[in-house]
Structure formats: structure tokens, C-alpha cells
PDB file of C-alpha atoms in Angstrom:
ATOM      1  CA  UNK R  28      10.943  20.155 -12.156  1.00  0.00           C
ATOM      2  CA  UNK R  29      10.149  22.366  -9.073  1.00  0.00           C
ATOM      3  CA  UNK R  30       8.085  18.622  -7.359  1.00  0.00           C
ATOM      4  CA  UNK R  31      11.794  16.743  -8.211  1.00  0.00           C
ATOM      5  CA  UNK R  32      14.040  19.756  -6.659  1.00  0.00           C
ATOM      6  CA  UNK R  33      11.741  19.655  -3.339  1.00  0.00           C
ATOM      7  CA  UNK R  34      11.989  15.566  -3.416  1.00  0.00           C
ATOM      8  CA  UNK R  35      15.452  16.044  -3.814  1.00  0.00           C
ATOM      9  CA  UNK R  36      15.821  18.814  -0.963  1.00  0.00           C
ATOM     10  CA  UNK R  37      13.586  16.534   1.045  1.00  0.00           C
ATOM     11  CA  UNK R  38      15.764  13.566   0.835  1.00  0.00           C
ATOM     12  CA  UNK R  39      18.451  15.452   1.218  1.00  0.00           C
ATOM     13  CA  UNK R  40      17.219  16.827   5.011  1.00  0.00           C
ATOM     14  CA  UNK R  41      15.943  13.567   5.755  1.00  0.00           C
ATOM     15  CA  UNK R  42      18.901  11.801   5.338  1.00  0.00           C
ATOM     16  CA  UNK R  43      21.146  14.366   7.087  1.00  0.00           C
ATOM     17  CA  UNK R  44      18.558  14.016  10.157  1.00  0.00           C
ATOM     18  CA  UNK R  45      18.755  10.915   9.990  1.00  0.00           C
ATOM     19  CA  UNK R  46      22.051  10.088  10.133  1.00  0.00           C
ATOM     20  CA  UNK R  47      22.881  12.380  13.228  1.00  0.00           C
ATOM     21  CA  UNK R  48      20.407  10.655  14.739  1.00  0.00           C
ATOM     22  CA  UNK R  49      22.271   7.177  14.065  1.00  0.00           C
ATOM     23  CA  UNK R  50      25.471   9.022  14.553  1.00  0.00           C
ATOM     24  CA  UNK R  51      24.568   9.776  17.782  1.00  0.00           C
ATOM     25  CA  UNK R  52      23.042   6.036  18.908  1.00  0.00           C
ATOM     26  CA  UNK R  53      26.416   4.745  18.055  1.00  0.00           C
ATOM     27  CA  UNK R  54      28.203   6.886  20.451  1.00  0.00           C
ATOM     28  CA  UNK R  55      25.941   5.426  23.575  1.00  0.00           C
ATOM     29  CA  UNK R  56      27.797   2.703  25.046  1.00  0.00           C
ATOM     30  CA  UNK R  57      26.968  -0.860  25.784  1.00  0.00           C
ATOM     31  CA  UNK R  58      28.561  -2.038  28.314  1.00  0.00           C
ATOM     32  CA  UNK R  59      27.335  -6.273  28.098  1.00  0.00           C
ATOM     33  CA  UNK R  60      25.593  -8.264  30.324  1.00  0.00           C
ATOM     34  CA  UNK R  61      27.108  -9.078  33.629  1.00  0.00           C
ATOM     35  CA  UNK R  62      24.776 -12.336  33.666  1.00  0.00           C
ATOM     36  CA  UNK R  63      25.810 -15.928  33.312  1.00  0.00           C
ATOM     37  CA  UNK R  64      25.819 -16.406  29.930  1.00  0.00           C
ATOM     38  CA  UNK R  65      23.071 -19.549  29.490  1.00  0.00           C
ATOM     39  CA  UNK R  66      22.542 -19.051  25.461  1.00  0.00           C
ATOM     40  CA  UNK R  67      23.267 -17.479  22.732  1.00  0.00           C
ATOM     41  CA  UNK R  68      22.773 -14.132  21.948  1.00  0.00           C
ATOM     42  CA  UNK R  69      22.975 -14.277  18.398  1.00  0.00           C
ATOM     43  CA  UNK R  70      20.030 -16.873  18.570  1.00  0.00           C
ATOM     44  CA  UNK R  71      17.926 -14.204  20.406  1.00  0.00           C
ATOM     45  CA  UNK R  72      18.670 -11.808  17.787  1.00  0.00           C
ATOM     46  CA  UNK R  73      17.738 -14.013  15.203  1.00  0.00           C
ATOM     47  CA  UNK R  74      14.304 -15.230  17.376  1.00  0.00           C
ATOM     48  CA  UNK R  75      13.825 -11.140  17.963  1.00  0.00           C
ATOM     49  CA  UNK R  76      13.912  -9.908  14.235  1.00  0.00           C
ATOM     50  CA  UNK R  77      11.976 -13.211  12.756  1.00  0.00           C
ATOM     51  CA  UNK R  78       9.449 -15.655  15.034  1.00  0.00           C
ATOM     52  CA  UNK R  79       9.233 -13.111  17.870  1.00  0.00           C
ATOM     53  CA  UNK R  80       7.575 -10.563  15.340  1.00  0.00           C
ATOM     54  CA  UNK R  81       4.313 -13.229  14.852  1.00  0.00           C
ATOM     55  CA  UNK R  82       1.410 -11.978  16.800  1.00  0.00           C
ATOM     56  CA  UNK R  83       1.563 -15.377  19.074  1.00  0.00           C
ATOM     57  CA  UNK R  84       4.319 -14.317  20.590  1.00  0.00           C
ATOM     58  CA  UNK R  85       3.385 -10.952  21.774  1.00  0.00           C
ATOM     59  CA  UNK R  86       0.764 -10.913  24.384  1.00  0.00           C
ATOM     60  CA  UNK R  87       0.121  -7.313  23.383  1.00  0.00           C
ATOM     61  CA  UNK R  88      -0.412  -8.086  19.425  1.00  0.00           C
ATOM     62  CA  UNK R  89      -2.043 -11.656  20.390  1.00  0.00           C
ATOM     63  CA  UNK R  90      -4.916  -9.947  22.968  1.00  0.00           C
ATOM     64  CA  UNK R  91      -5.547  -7.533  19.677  1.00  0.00           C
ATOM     65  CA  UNK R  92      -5.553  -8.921  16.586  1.00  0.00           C
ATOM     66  CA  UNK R  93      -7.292  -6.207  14.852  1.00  0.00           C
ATOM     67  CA  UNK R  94      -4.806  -3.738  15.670  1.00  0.00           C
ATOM     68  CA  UNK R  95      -2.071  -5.989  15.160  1.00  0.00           C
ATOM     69  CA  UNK R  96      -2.974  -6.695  11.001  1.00  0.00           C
ATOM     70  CA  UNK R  97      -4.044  -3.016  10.871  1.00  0.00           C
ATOM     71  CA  UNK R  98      -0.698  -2.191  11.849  1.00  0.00           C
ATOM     72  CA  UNK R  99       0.733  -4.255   9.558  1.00  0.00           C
ATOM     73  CA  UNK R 100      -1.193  -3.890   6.366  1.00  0.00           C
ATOM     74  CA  UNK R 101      -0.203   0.010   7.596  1.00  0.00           C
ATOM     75  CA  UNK R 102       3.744  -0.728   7.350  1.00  0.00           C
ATOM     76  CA  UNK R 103       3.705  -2.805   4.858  1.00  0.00           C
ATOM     77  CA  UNK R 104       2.015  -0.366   2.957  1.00  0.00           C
ATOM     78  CA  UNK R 105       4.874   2.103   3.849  1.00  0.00           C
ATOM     79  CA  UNK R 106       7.357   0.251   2.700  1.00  0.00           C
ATOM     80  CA  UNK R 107       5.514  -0.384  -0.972  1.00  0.00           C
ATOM     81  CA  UNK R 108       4.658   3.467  -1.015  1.00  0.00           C
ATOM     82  CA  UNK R 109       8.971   3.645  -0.387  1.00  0.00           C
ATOM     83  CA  UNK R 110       9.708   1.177  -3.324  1.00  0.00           C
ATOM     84  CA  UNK R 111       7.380   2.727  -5.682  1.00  0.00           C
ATOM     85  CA  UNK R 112       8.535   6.475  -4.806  1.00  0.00           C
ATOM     86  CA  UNK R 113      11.938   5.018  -5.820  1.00  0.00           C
ATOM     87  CA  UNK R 114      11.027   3.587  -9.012  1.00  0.00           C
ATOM     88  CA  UNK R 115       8.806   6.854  -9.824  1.00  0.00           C
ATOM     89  CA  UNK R 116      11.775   8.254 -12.351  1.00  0.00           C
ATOM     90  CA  UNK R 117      10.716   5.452 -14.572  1.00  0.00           C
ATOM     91  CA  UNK R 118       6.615   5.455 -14.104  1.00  0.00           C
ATOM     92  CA  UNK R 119       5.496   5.337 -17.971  1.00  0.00           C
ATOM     93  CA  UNK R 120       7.866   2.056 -17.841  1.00  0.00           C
ATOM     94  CA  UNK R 121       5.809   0.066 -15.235  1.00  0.00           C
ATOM     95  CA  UNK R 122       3.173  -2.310 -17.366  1.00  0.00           C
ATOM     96  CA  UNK R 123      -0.449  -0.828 -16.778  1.00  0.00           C
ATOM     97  CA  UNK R 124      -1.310  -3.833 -14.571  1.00  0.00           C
ATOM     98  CA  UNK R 125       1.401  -3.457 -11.843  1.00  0.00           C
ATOM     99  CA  UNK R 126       0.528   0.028 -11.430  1.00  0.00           C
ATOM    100  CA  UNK R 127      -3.176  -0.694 -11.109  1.00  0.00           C
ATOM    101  CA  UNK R 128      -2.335  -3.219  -8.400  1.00  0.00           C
ATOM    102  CA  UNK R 129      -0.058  -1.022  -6.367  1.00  0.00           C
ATOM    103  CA  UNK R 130      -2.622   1.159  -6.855  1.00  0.00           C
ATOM    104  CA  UNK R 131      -5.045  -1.512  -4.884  1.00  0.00           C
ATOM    105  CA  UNK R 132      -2.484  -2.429  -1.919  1.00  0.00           C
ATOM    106  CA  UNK R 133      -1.713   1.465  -1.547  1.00  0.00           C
ATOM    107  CA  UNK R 134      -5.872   2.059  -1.026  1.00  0.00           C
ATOM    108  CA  UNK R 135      -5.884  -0.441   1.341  1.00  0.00           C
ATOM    109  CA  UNK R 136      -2.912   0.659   3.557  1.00  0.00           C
ATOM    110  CA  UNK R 137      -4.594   3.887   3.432  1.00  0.00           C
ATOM    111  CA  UNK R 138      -7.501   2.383   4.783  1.00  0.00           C
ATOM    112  CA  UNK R 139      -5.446   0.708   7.223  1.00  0.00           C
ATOM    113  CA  UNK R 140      -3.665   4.169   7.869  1.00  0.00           C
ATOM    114  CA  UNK R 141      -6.855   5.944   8.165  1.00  0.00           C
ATOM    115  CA  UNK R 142      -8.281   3.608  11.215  1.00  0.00           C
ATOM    116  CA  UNK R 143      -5.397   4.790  12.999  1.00  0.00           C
ATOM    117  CA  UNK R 144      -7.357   8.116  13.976  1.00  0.00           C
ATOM    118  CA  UNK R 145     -10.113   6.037  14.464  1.00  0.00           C
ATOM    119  CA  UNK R 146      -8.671   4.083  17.062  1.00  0.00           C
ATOM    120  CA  UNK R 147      -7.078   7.317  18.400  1.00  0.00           C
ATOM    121  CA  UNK R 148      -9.967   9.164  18.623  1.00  0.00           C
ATOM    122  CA  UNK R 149     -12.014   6.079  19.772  1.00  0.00           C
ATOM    123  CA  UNK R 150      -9.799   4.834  22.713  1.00  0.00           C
ATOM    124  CA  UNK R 151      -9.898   7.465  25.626  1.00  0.00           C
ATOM    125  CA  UNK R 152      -6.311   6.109  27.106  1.00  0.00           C
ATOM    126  CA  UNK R 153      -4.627   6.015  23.440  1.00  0.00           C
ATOM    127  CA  UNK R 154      -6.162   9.672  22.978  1.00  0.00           C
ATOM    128  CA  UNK R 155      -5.164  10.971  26.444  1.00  0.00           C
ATOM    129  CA  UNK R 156      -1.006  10.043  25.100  1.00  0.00           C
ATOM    130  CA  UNK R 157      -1.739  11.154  21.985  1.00  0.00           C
ATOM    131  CA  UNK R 158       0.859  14.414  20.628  1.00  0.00           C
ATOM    132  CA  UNK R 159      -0.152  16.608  18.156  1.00  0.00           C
ATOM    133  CA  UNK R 160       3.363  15.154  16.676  1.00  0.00           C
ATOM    134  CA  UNK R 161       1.208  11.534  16.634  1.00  0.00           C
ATOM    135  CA  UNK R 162      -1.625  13.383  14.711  1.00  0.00           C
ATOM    136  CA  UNK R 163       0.976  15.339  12.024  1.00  0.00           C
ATOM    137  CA  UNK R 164       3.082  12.242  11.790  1.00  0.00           C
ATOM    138  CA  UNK R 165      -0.524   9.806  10.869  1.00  0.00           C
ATOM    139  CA  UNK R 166      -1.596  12.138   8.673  1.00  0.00           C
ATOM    140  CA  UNK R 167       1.587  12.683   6.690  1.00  0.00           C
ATOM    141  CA  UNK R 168       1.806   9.058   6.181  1.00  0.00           C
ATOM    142  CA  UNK R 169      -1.832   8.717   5.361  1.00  0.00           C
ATOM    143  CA  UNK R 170      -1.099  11.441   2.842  1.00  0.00           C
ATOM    144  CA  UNK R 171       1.942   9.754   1.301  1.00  0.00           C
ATOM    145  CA  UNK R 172       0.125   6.277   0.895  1.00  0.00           C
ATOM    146  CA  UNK R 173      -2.866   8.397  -0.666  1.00  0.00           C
ATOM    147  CA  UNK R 174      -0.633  10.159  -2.910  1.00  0.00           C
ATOM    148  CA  UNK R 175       1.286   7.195  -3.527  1.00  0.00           C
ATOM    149  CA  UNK R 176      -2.000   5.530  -4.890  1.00  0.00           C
ATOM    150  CA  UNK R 177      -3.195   8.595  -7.272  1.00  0.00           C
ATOM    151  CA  UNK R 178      -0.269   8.731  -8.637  1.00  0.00           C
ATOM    152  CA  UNK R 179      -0.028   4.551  -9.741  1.00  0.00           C
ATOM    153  CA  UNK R 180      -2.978   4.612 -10.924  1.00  0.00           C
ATOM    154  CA  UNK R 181      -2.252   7.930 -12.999  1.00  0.00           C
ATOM    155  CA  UNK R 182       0.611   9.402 -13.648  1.00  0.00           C
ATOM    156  CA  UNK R 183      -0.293  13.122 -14.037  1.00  0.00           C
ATOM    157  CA  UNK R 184      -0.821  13.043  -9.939  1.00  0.00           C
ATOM    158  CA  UNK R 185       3.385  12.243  -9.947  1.00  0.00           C
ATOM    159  CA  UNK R 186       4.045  15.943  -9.006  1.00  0.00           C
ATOM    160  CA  UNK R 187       1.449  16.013  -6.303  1.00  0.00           C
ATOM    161  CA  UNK R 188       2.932  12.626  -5.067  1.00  0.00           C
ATOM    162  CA  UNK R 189       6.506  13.799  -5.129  1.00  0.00           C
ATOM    163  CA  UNK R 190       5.772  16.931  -3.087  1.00  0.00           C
ATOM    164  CA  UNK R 191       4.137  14.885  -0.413  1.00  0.00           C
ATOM    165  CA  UNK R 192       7.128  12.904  -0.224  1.00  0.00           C
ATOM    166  CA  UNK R 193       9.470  15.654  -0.125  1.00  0.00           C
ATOM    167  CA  UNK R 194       7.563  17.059   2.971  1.00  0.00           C
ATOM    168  CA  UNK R 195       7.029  13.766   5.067  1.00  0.00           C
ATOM    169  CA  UNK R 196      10.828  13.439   4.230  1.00  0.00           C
ATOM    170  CA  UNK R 197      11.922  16.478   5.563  1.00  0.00           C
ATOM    171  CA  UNK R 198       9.596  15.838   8.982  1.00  0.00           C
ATOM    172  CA  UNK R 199      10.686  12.414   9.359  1.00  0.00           C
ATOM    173  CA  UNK R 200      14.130  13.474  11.443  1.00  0.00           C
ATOM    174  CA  UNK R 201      12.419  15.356  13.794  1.00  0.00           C
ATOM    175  CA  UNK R 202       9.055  13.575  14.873  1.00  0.00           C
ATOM    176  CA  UNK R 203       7.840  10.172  15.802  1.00  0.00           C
ATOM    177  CA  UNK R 204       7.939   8.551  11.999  1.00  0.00           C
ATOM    178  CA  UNK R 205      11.859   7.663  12.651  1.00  0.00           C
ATOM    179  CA  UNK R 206      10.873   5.309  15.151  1.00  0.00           C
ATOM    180  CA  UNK R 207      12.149   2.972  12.801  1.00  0.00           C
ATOM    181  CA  UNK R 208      15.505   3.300  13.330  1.00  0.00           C
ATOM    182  CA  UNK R 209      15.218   2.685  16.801  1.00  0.00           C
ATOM    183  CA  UNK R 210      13.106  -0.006  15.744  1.00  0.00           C
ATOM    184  CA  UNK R 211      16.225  -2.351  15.032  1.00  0.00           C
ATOM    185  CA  UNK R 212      18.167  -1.090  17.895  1.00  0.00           C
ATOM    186  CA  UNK R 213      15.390  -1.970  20.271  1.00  0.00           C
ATOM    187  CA  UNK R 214      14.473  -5.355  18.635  1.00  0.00           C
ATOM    188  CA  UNK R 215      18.721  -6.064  18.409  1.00  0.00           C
ATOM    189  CA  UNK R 216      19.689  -5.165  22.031  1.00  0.00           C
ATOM    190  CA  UNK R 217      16.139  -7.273  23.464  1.00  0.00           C
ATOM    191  CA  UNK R 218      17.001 -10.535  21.240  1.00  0.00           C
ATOM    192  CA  UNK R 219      20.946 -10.110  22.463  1.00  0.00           C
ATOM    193  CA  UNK R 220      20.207  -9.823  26.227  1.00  0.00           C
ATOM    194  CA  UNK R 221      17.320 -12.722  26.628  1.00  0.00           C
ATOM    195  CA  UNK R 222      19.243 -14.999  23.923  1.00  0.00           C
ATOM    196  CA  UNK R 223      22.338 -14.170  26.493  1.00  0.00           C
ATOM    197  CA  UNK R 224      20.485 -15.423  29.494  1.00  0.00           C
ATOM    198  CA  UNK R 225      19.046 -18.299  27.424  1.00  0.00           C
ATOM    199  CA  UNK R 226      15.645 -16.982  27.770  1.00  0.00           C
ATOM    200  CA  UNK R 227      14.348 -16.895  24.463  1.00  0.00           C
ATOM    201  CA  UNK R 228      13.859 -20.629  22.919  1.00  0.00           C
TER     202      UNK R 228
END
């Protein structure tokens, strides 16, 4: 009971943090493009959030392929270790063999998640920008997915994965991991300007 109450309280600070932070996004102002308009910005949009996320049409993912899937298998990974948090209240439910193989996909994103210090410690210019909030951050997530994993694959580890989760939840407001809300923000404002000045194709 004491691993649900800190999920709970977790959740709880994570999604007050996070919605100041979205709060406060919403009050900056946008003021448009003064450009000719010569396309469509809700093409761009569309392009920015779908066939401008494949690696061929980033120079930066498409001159490093390795850390391009790494990152992805990484997030993806994430985002499994999110939906199976979620359906944690009903874990003796899930059929042995969908736990086993979220079990699989969450050892591999670990893998993926581990590499990460690798190529941190590895690459002299990545580890000369590197905070100790990128370190703390890497290894909370590496923790989760790791958790995450123990936990599908046996359920007595669902305490152990729960606290985990309550702490990168309550850190994710204040350090680098809610990059992902400014993720869409980013991704949204780039497709509407360069779909505005036709751009984007």
C-alpha cells in the first residue's frame, strides 16, 4: 500500500509540474509570420509530426543511424513502460505470454537506454554538454524500463516497480525528461512556419 500511496503522490507532483509548465507555454505569444504566405501551414504540421520524423529527412538522424534506432527503440520503450505502469492495477489479469513479451521489448529498451551512457561517456563533445541533470534523468529512465521489465515478468517486483515510477514522476517537472512537452510545441510551431512559406513539400 505504502509503493501505491508514493505512485499516487508521484503522479500527483508530476502532473501539477507539469501543467504549470504548459500553463505557462500558453501564455507566450505568437505573434504569426509576417511572410508571404506560399503554403499551407497545416500541411507543414502534418509533414512535421509524420514523414519529417523518418531518419531520411533529418540530416542529423540520416548521418547516424545507430543513434537514431537507439533513440528510438529508447522512446518507444518509454512509452510501453507508460502503458504497462497504467495497466499495473490489473497485472495477475494480463495472460502469461503478454507479460513475458513486454518483458522482452522492456530488456531491450533498457539496452537501448543503457548505450546512452555509453555514447555519453564515449563522445568527448556529447560528454563536455553533458549535466549531471542528463546523467540523473538517463538513469531514472533506465531504472523505470528495468523495473518495468522485473516486474512483467514477475509480479512480486510490482512494489519495487511502482516506487521507481513514483520517483521518476516526481523529477520529471523539474529536469530534462519533460522535454516532451516541448517536444510538440517545437515540432508544431517548425511544421506551421515552413508549411507557411511553402517550404516543406
Amino acid at each position: 500500500m505504502s509503493a501505491l500511496l508514493a505512485l499516487i503522490v508521484g503522479a500527483i507532483i508530476c502532473a501539477t509540474g507539469l501543467g504549470w509548465h504548459i500553463a505557462r507555454m500558453q501564455r507566450w505569444q505568437f505573434r504569426g509570420d509576417v511572410a508571404v504566405a506560399r503554403g499551407s501551414a497545416a500541411k507543414g504540421v502534418l509533414y512535421a509530426f509524420t514523414r519529417g520524423m523518418l531518419p531520411w529527412e533529418k540530416e542529423s538522424a540520416r548521418l547516424h543511424w545507430v543513434a537514431y534506432i537507439r533513440g528510438a527503440v529508447f522512446h518507444a520503450g518509454i512509452f510501453l513502460g507508460i502503458a504497462f505502469l497504467a495497466a499495473t492495477p490489473w497485472l495477475t489479469l494480463l495472460p502469461s505470454a503478454v507479460r513475458l513479451g513486454v518483458s522482452v521489448l522492456l530488456v531491450v529498451a533498457s539496452i537501448a537506454a543503457l548505450a546512452g551512457f555509453w555514447m555519453r561517456f564515449r563522445d568527448p563533445m556529447l560528454r563536455a554538454v553533458s549535466t549531471a541533470d542528463d546523467y540523473l534523468s538517463l538513469a531514472l529512465a533506465t531504472a523505470f524500463l528495468i523495473s518495468a521489465s522485473l516486474c512483467a515478468a514477475n509480479a512480486q517486483f510490482l512494489s519495487l516497480f511502482w516506487v521507481v515510477s513514483a520517483i521518476t514522476l516526481a523529477y520529471t517537472p523539474f529536469s530534462k525528461l519533460r522535454h516532451f512537452l516541448y517536444f510538440f510545441y517545437s515540432r508544431g510551431f517548425f511544421g506551421w512556419i515552413f508549411g507557411h512559406r511553402g517550404i516543406l513539400r
